[in-house]
CSV table of N, CA and C in Angstrom, one decimal:
chain,number,residue,atom,x,y,z
A,1,GLN,N,-125.3,-163.2,11.7
A,1,GLN,CA,-123.8,-163.3,11.7
A,1,GLN,C,-123.2,-162.0,12.1
A,2,VAL,N,-122.3,-162.0,13.1
A,2,VAL,CA,-121.6,-160.9,13.6
A,2,VAL,C,-120.5,-160.5,12.6
A,3,GLN,N,-120.5,-159.3,12.2
A,3,GLN,CA,-119.4,-158.8,11.3
A,3,GLN,C,-118.8,-157.6,11.9
A,4,LEU,N,-117.5,-157.5,12.0
A,4,LEU,CA,-116.8,-156.4,12.4
A,4,LEU,C,-115.8,-156.0,11.3
A,5,VAL,N,-115.8,-154.8,10.9
A,5,VAL,CA,-115.0,-154.4,9.8
A,5,VAL,C,-114.2,-153.2,10.2
A,6,GLU,N,-112.9,-153.4,10.3
A,6,GLU,CA,-112.0,-152.3,10.7
A,6,GLU,C,-111.6,-151.5,9.5
A,7,SER,N,-111.3,-150.2,9.7
A,7,SER,CA,-110.8,-149.4,8.6
A,7,SER,C,-109.9,-148.3,9.2
A,8,GLY,N,-109.2,-147.6,8.4
A,8,GLY,CA,-108.4,-146.4,8.9
A,8,GLY,C,-107.0,-146.7,9.0
A,9,GLY,N,-106.5,-147.9,8.9
A,9,GLY,CA,-105.1,-148.1,9.0
A,9,GLY,C,-104.3,-147.5,7.9
A,10,GLY,N,-103.0,-147.5,8.0
A,10,GLY,CA,-102.1,-147.0,7.0
A,10,GLY,C,-100.7,-146.7,7.5
A,11,LEU,N,-100.0,-145.9,6.7
A,11,LEU,CA,-98.6,-145.6,7.1
A,11,LEU,C,-98.6,-144.2,7.7
A,12,VAL,N,-98.0,-144.1,8.8
A,12,VAL,CA,-98.0,-142.8,9.6
A,12,VAL,C,-96.5,-142.6,10.1
A,13,GLN,N,-96.1,-141.4,10.1
A,13,GLN,CA,-94.8,-141.1,10.7
A,13,GLN,C,-94.9,-141.1,12.2
A,14,ALA,N,-93.8,-141.5,12.8
A,14,ALA,CA,-93.7,-141.4,14.3
A,14,ALA,C,-94.1,-140.1,14.8
A,15,GLY,N,-94.9,-140.0,15.8
A,15,GLY,CA,-95.4,-138.8,16.4
A,15,GLY,C,-96.7,-138.4,15.8
A,16,GLY,N,-97.1,-139.0,14.7
A,16,GLY,CA,-98.4,-138.7,14.1
A,16,GLY,C,-99.6,-139.3,14.7
A,17,SER,N,-100.7,-139.1,14.1
A,17,SER,CA,-102.0,-139.6,14.7
A,17,SER,C,-102.8,-140.2,13.6
A,18,LEU,N,-103.7,-141.1,14.0
A,18,LEU,CA,-104.6,-141.8,13.1
A,18,LEU,C,-105.8,-142.3,13.9
A,19,ARG,N,-106.9,-142.4,13.3
A,19,ARG,CA,-108.1,-143.0,13.9
A,19,ARG,C,-108.5,-144.2,13.2
A,20,LEU,N,-108.7,-145.3,13.9
A,20,LEU,CA,-109.2,-146.5,13.4
A,20,LEU,C,-110.7,-146.6,13.7
A,21,SER,N,-111.5,-147.2,12.8
A,21,SER,CA,-112.9,-147.3,13.0
A,21,SER,C,-113.2,-148.8,12.8
A,22,CYS,N,-114.3,-149.2,13.5
A,22,CYS,CA,-114.8,-150.6,13.4
A,22,CYS,C,-116.3,-150.5,13.3
A,23,ALA,N,-116.8,-150.9,12.1
A,23,ALA,CA,-118.2,-150.9,11.9
A,23,ALA,C,-118.7,-152.3,12.2
A,24,SER,N,-119.8,-152.4,12.9
A,24,SER,CA,-120.3,-153.7,13.3
A,24,SER,C,-121.7,-153.9,12.8
A,25,SER,N,-122.1,-155.1,12.6
A,25,SER,CA,-123.4,-155.6,12.3
A,25,SER,C,-123.7,-156.9,12.8
A,26,GLY,N,-124.9,-157.3,12.9
A,26,GLY,CA,-125.2,-158.7,13.4
A,26,GLY,C,-125.2,-158.8,14.9
A,27,LEU,N,-125.1,-157.8,15.6
A,27,LEU,CA,-125.2,-157.8,17.0
A,27,LEU,C,-125.9,-156.6,17.6
A,28,THR,N,-126.3,-156.7,18.8
A,28,THR,CA,-126.9,-155.5,19.5
A,28,THR,C,-125.7,-154.7,20.0
A,29,PHE,N,-125.3,-153.8,19.2
A,29,PHE,CA,-124.0,-153.1,19.5
A,29,PHE,C,-124.1,-152.4,20.9
A,30,SER,N,-125.2,-151.8,21.2
A,30,SER,CA,-125.2,-151.0,22.5
A,30,SER,C,-125.2,-151.9,23.7
A,31,ARG,N,-125.3,-153.2,23.5
A,31,ARG,CA,-125.2,-154.2,24.6
A,31,ARG,C,-124.0,-155.1,24.3
A,32,SER,N,-123.0,-154.6,23.7
A,32,SER,CA,-121.8,-155.4,23.4
A,32,SER,C,-120.6,-154.6,23.9
A,33,ALA,N,-119.8,-155.3,24.7
A,33,ALA,CA,-118.5,-154.7,25.0
A,33,ALA,C,-117.6,-154.8,23.8
A,34,MET,N,-116.8,-153.7,23.6
A,34,MET,CA,-116.0,-153.6,22.4
A,34,MET,C,-114.5,-153.4,22.8
A,35,GLY,N,-113.7,-153.9,22.0
A,35,GLY,CA,-112.3,-153.8,22.3
A,35,GLY,C,-111.4,-153.7,21.1
A,36,TRP,N,-110.2,-153.3,21.3
A,36,TRP,CA,-109.2,-153.3,20.2
A,36,TRP,C,-108.0,-154.1,20.7
A,37,PHE,N,-107.5,-155.0,19.8
A,37,PHE,CA,-106.3,-155.7,20.0
A,37,PHE,C,-105.3,-155.5,18.9
A,38,ARG,N,-104.1,-155.8,19.1
A,38,ARG,CA,-103.1,-155.7,18.0
A,38,ARG,C,-102.2,-156.9,18.0
A,39,GLN,N,-101.6,-157.1,16.8
A,39,GLN,CA,-100.7,-158.2,16.7
A,39,GLN,C,-99.7,-157.9,15.7
A,40,ALA,N,-98.4,-157.9,16.1
A,40,ALA,CA,-97.3,-157.8,15.3
A,40,ALA,C,-96.8,-159.1,14.8
A,41,PRO,N,-96.1,-159.2,13.7
A,41,PRO,CA,-95.7,-160.5,13.1
A,41,PRO,C,-94.9,-161.3,14.2
A,42,GLU,N,-95.3,-162.5,14.3
A,42,GLU,CA,-94.6,-163.5,15.1
A,42,GLU,C,-94.9,-163.2,16.6
A,43,LYS,N,-95.8,-162.3,16.9
A,43,LYS,CA,-96.1,-162.0,18.3
A,43,LYS,C,-97.5,-162.4,18.6
A,44,GLU,N,-97.8,-162.5,19.9
A,44,GLU,CA,-99.1,-162.8,20.4
A,44,GLU,C,-100.1,-161.6,20.2
A,45,ARG,N,-101.3,-161.9,19.9
A,45,ARG,CA,-102.3,-160.8,19.9
A,45,ARG,C,-102.4,-160.2,21.3
A,46,GLU,N,-102.3,-158.9,21.4
A,46,GLU,CA,-102.3,-158.3,22.7
A,46,GLU,C,-103.4,-157.2,22.8
A,47,PHE,N,-103.9,-157.1,24.0
A,47,PHE,CA,-105.0,-156.2,24.3
A,47,PHE,C,-104.5,-154.7,24.2
A,48,VAL,N,-105.3,-153.9,23.6
A,48,VAL,CA,-105.0,-152.5,23.5
A,48,VAL,C,-105.9,-151.6,24.3
A,49,ALA,N,-107.2,-151.8,24.1
A,49,ALA,CA,-108.2,-150.9,24.7
A,49,ALA,C,-109.5,-151.6,24.7
A,50,ALA,N,-110.4,-151.2,25.6
A,50,ALA,CA,-111.8,-151.7,25.7
A,50,ALA,C,-112.7,-150.7,26.2
A,51,VAL,N,-113.9,-150.8,25.8
A,51,VAL,CA,-114.9,-149.8,26.3
A,51,VAL,C,-116.2,-150.5,26.6
A,52,SER,N,-116.9,-150.0,27.7
A,52,SER,CA,-118.1,-150.6,28.1
A,52,SER,C,-119.3,-150.2,27.2
A,53,TRP,N,-120.4,-150.8,27.5
A,53,TRP,CA,-121.6,-150.6,26.7
A,53,TRP,C,-121.9,-149.1,26.4
A,54,SER,N,-121.9,-148.3,27.4
A,54,SER,CA,-122.3,-146.9,27.3
A,54,SER,C,-121.1,-146.0,26.9
A,55,GLY,N,-119.9,-146.5,27.0
A,55,GLY,CA,-118.7,-145.7,26.8
A,55,GLY,C,-118.2,-145.1,28.0
A,56,GLY,N,-118.9,-145.4,29.1
A,56,GLY,CA,-118.5,-144.7,30.4
A,56,GLY,C,-117.2,-145.3,31.0
A,57,ARG,N,-116.9,-146.5,30.7
A,57,ARG,CA,-115.7,-147.1,31.2
A,57,ARG,C,-114.8,-147.5,30.1
A,58,THR,N,-113.6,-147.0,30.2
A,58,THR,CA,-112.5,-147.4,29.2
A,58,THR,C,-111.3,-148.0,29.9
A,59,TYR,N,-110.7,-148.8,29.2
A,59,TYR,CA,-109.5,-149.5,29.7
A,59,TYR,C,-108.4,-149.6,28.7
A,60,TYR,N,-107.2,-149.4,29.1
A,60,TYR,CA,-106.1,-149.4,28.2
A,60,TYR,C,-104.9,-150.2,28.6
A,61,ALA,N,-104.2,-150.7,27.7
A,61,ALA,CA,-102.9,-151.3,28.0
A,61,ALA,C,-101.9,-150.2,28.4
A,62,ASN,N,-101.0,-150.5,29.3
A,62,ASN,CA,-100.1,-149.5,29.7
A,62,ASN,C,-99.3,-148.9,28.6
A,63,SER,N,-99.0,-149.7,27.6
A,63,SER,CA,-98.2,-149.3,26.5
A,63,SER,C,-98.9,-148.1,25.7
A,64,VAL,N,-100.2,-148.0,25.8
A,64,VAL,CA,-100.9,-147.0,25.0
A,64,VAL,C,-101.6,-146.0,25.8
A,65,LYS,N,-101.7,-146.2,27.1
A,65,LYS,CA,-102.4,-145.3,27.9
A,65,LYS,C,-101.8,-143.9,27.8
A,66,GLY,N,-102.7,-142.9,27.7
A,66,GLY,CA,-102.3,-141.5,27.5
A,66,GLY,C,-102.1,-141.1,26.1
A,67,ARG,N,-102.0,-142.1,25.2
A,67,ARG,CA,-101.8,-141.8,23.8
A,67,ARG,C,-103.0,-142.2,22.9
A,68,PHE,N,-103.6,-143.3,23.3
A,68,PHE,CA,-104.8,-143.8,22.6
A,68,PHE,C,-106.1,-143.6,23.3
A,69,THR,N,-107.1,-143.4,22.6
A,69,THR,CA,-108.5,-143.2,23.1
A,69,THR,C,-109.5,-144.1,22.4
A,70,ILE,N,-110.1,-144.9,23.2
A,70,ILE,CA,-111.2,-145.7,22.6
A,70,ILE,C,-112.5,-145.0,22.8
A,71,SER,N,-113.4,-145.1,21.9
A,71,SER,CA,-114.7,-144.5,22.0
A,71,SER,C,-115.7,-145.2,21.2
A,72,ARG,N,-117.0,-145.0,21.4
A,72,ARG,CA,-118.0,-145.7,20.6
A,72,ARG,C,-119.1,-144.7,20.3
A,73,ASN,N,-119.8,-145.0,19.2
A,73,ASN,CA,-121.0,-144.3,18.8
A,73,ASN,C,-122.1,-145.3,18.6
A,74,ASN,N,-122.9,-145.5,19.6
A,74,ASN,CA,-123.9,-146.6,19.5
A,74,ASN,C,-124.9,-146.3,18.4
A,75,ALA,N,-125.2,-145.1,18.1
A,75,ALA,CA,-126.1,-144.8,17.0
A,75,ALA,C,-125.6,-145.2,15.6
A,76,LYS,N,-124.2,-145.3,15.5
A,76,LYS,CA,-123.6,-145.7,14.3
A,76,LYS,C,-123.1,-147.1,14.3
A,77,ASN,N,-123.2,-147.8,15.5
A,77,ASN,CA,-122.7,-149.2,15.6
A,77,ASN,C,-121.2,-149.2,15.3
A,78,THR,N,-120.5,-148.2,15.8
A,78,THR,CA,-119.1,-148.1,15.4
A,78,THR,C,-118.3,-147.8,16.7
A,79,VAL,N,-117.1,-148.4,16.8
A,79,VAL,CA,-116.2,-148.2,17.8
A,79,VAL,C,-114.9,-147.6,17.1
A,80,TYR,N,-114.2,-146.7,17.8
A,80,TYR,CA,-113.1,-146.0,17.3
A,80,TYR,C,-111.9,-146.2,18.2
A,81,LEU,N,-110.7,-146.0,17.6
A,81,LEU,CA,-109.5,-146.0,18.3
A,81,LEU,C,-108.7,-144.8,17.8
A,82,GLN,N,-108.6,-143.7,18.6
A,82,GLN,CA,-107.8,-142.6,18.2
A,82,GLN,C,-106.4,-142.8,18.7
A,83,MET,N,-105.5,-142.8,17.8
A,83,MET,CA,-104.1,-143.0,18.2
A,83,MET,C,-103.3,-141.8,18.0
A,84,ASN,N,-102.7,-141.3,19.0
A,84,ASN,CA,-101.8,-140.1,19.0
A,84,ASN,C,-100.4,-140.5,19.4
A,85,SER,N,-99.5,-139.6,19.1
A,85,SER,CA,-98.1,-139.8,19.4
A,85,SER,C,-97.6,-141.2,19.1
A,86,LEU,N,-97.8,-141.6,17.9
A,86,LEU,CA,-97.5,-142.9,17.5
A,86,LEU,C,-96.1,-143.2,17.5
A,87,LYS,N,-95.7,-144.4,17.8
A,87,LYS,CA,-94.4,-144.9,17.9
A,87,LYS,C,-94.2,-146.1,17.0
A,88,ALA,N,-93.0,-146.4,16.6
A,88,ALA,CA,-92.7,-147.5,15.7
A,88,ALA,C,-93.2,-148.8,16.3
A,89,GLU,N,-93.1,-148.9,17.6
A,89,GLU,CA,-93.6,-150.2,18.3
A,89,GLU,C,-95.1,-150.3,18.2
A,90,ASP,N,-95.8,-149.3,17.8
A,90,ASP,CA,-97.3,-149.5,17.6
A,90,ASP,C,-97.6,-150.2,16.3
A,91,THR,N,-96.6,-150.4,15.5
A,91,THR,CA,-96.8,-151.1,14.2
A,91,THR,C,-97.4,-152.5,14.4
A,92,ALA,N,-98.5,-152.8,13.8
A,92,ALA,CA,-99.2,-154.0,14.0
A,92,ALA,C,-100.5,-154.1,13.2
A,93,VAL,N,-101.1,-155.2,13.1
A,93,VAL,CA,-102.4,-155.3,12.6
A,93,VAL,C,-103.4,-155.1,13.8
A,94,TYR,N,-104.3,-154.2,13.7
A,94,TYR,CA,-105.2,-153.9,14.7
A,94,TYR,C,-106.6,-154.5,14.5
A,95,TYR,N,-107.1,-155.2,15.5
A,95,TYR,CA,-108.3,-156.0,15.4
A,95,TYR,C,-109.4,-155.4,16.3
A,96,CYS,N,-110.5,-155.3,15.8
A,96,CYS,CA,-111.7,-155.0,16.6
A,96,CYS,C,-112.3,-156.2,17.1
A,97,ALA,N,-112.8,-156.2,18.4
A,97,ALA,CA,-113.4,-157.4,19.0
A,97,ALA,C,-114.7,-157.0,19.7
A,98,ALA,N,-115.6,-157.9,19.8
A,98,ALA,CA,-116.9,-157.7,20.5
A,98,ALA,C,-117.3,-158.9,21.3
A,99,ARG,N,-117.9,-158.6,22.4
A,99,ARG,CA,-118.5,-159.6,23.3
A,99,ARG,C,-120.0,-159.1,23.6
A,100,ALA,N,-120.9,-159.9,23.0
A,100,ALA,CA,-122.3,-159.5,23.1
A,100,ALA,C,-122.8,-159.9,24.5
A,101,GLY,N,-123.6,-159.1,25.1
A,101,GLY,CA,-124.4,-159.4,26.3
A,101,GLY,C,-123.6,-159.3,27.6
A,102,VAL,N,-122.3,-159.0,27.6
A,102,VAL,CA,-121.5,-158.8,28.8
A,102,VAL,C,-120.8,-157.5,28.7
A,103,ASP,N,-120.9,-156.8,29.8
A,103,ASP,CA,-120.2,-155.5,29.9
A,103,ASP,C,-118.8,-155.7,30.5
A,104,ILE,N,-118.0,-154.6,30.3
A,104,ILE,CA,-116.7,-154.6,30.8
A,104,ILE,C,-116.7,-153.7,32.1
A,105,THR,N,-116.1,-154.3,33.1
A,105,THR,CA,-116.1,-153.6,34.4
A,105,THR,C,-114.7,-153.5,35.0
A,106,ALA,N,-113.7,-154.2,34.5
A,106,ALA,CA,-112.4,-154.2,35.1
A,106,ALA,C,-111.3,-154.6,34.1
A,107,MET,N,-110.1,-154.2,34.4
A,107,MET,CA,-108.9,-154.7,33.7
A,107,MET,C,-108.5,-155.9,34.4
A,108,VAL,N,-107.7,-156.8,33.8
A,108,VAL,CA,-107.3,-156.7,32.4
A,108,VAL,C,-108.3,-157.5,31.5
A,109,ILE,N,-108.3,-157.3,30.3
A,109,ILE,CA,-109.2,-157.9,29.4
A,109,ILE,C,-108.5,-159.0,28.6
A,110,PRO,N,-108.8,-160.3,28.9
A,110,PRO,CA,-108.2,-161.3,28.1
A,110,PRO,C,-108.9,-161.4,26.7
A,111,ARG,N,-108.1,-161.9,25.7
A,111,ARG,CA,-108.7,-162.0,24.4
A,111,ARG,C,-109.8,-163.0,24.3
A,112,THR,N,-109.8,-164.0,25.3
A,112,THR,CA,-110.9,-165.0,25.3
A,112,THR,C,-112.2,-164.4,25.7
A,113,PHE,N,-112.2,-163.2,26.3
A,113,PHE,CA,-113.5,-162.6,26.7
A,113,PHE,C,-114.3,-162.3,25.4
A,114,PHE,N,-113.7,-161.9,24.3
A,114,PHE,CA,-114.3,-161.5,23.1
A,114,PHE,C,-114.6,-162.7,22.2
A,115,GLY,N,-115.8,-162.7,21.7
A,115,GLY,CA,-116.2,-163.8,20.9
A,115,GLY,C,-116.2,-163.6,19.4
A,116,SER,N,-116.2,-162.3,19.0
A,116,SER,CA,-116.2,-161.9,17.6
A,116,SER,C,-115.0,-161.0,17.3
A,117,TRP,N,-114.5,-161.2,16.1
A,117,TRP,CA,-113.3,-160.5,15.7
A,117,TRP,C,-113.4,-160.0,14.3
A,118,GLY,N,-112.9,-158.8,14.0
A,118,GLY,CA,-112.8,-158.3,12.7
A,118,GLY,C,-111.6,-158.9,11.9
A,119,GLN,N,-111.4,-158.5,10.7
A,119,GLN,CA,-110.3,-159.0,9.9
A,119,GLN,C,-109.0,-158.3,10.1
A,120,GLY,N,-109.0,-157.2,10.7
A,120,GLY,CA,-107.8,-156.4,11.0
A,120,GLY,C,-107.5,-155.3,10.0
A,121,THR,N,-106.8,-154.3,10.5
A,121,THR,CA,-106.3,-153.3,9.6
A,121,THR,C,-104.9,-153.0,10.0
A,122,GLN,N,-104.1,-152.8,9.0
A,122,GLN,CA,-102.6,-152.6,9.3
A,122,GLN,C,-102.3,-151.2,9.6
A,123,LEU,N,-101.5,-151.0,10.7
A,123,LEU,CA,-100.9,-149.7,11.0
A,123,LEU,C,-99.4,-149.9,10.9
A,124,THR,N,-98.8,-149.1,10.2
A,124,THR,CA,-97.3,-149.0,10.1
A,124,THR,C,-96.9,-147.6,10.5
A,125,VAL,N,-96.0,-147.6,11.5
A,125,VAL,CA,-95.5,-146.3,11.9
A,125,VAL,C,-94.0,-146.2,11.6
A,126,SER,N,-93.7,-145.3,10.8
A,126,SER,CA,-92.3,-145.1,10.3
A,126,SER,C,-91.6,-144.1,11.1
A,127,SER,N,-90.3,-144.3,11.3
A,127,SER,CA,-89.5,-143.3,12.0
A,127,SER,C,-88.5,-142.6,11.1
């Protein structure tokens, strides 16, 4: 059973930083494409960032490019999302996603690409 568990969310002031983590189990992490999505209330879940198997390719939504950094530690089966210069519009539940056996080579990443999802962690950015 694939399990993805996000952590690190919380309440942050605008302009601040936070790092989200996603610990995985039940999959071959090093051969799984990983991504982050977010969903605000009454809105569609939207792509935030994705990273290839080795971490060599990263992709970002335009709304977060330059502010967020996705990375992974295959030895720890964990993917991270470093979020800097946070804005109120970043407020959402952030979800970790995985796709086993397929690498990421291009934008854009549809949510249907990913087969496994975490439970989400809430980020609230206050102004």
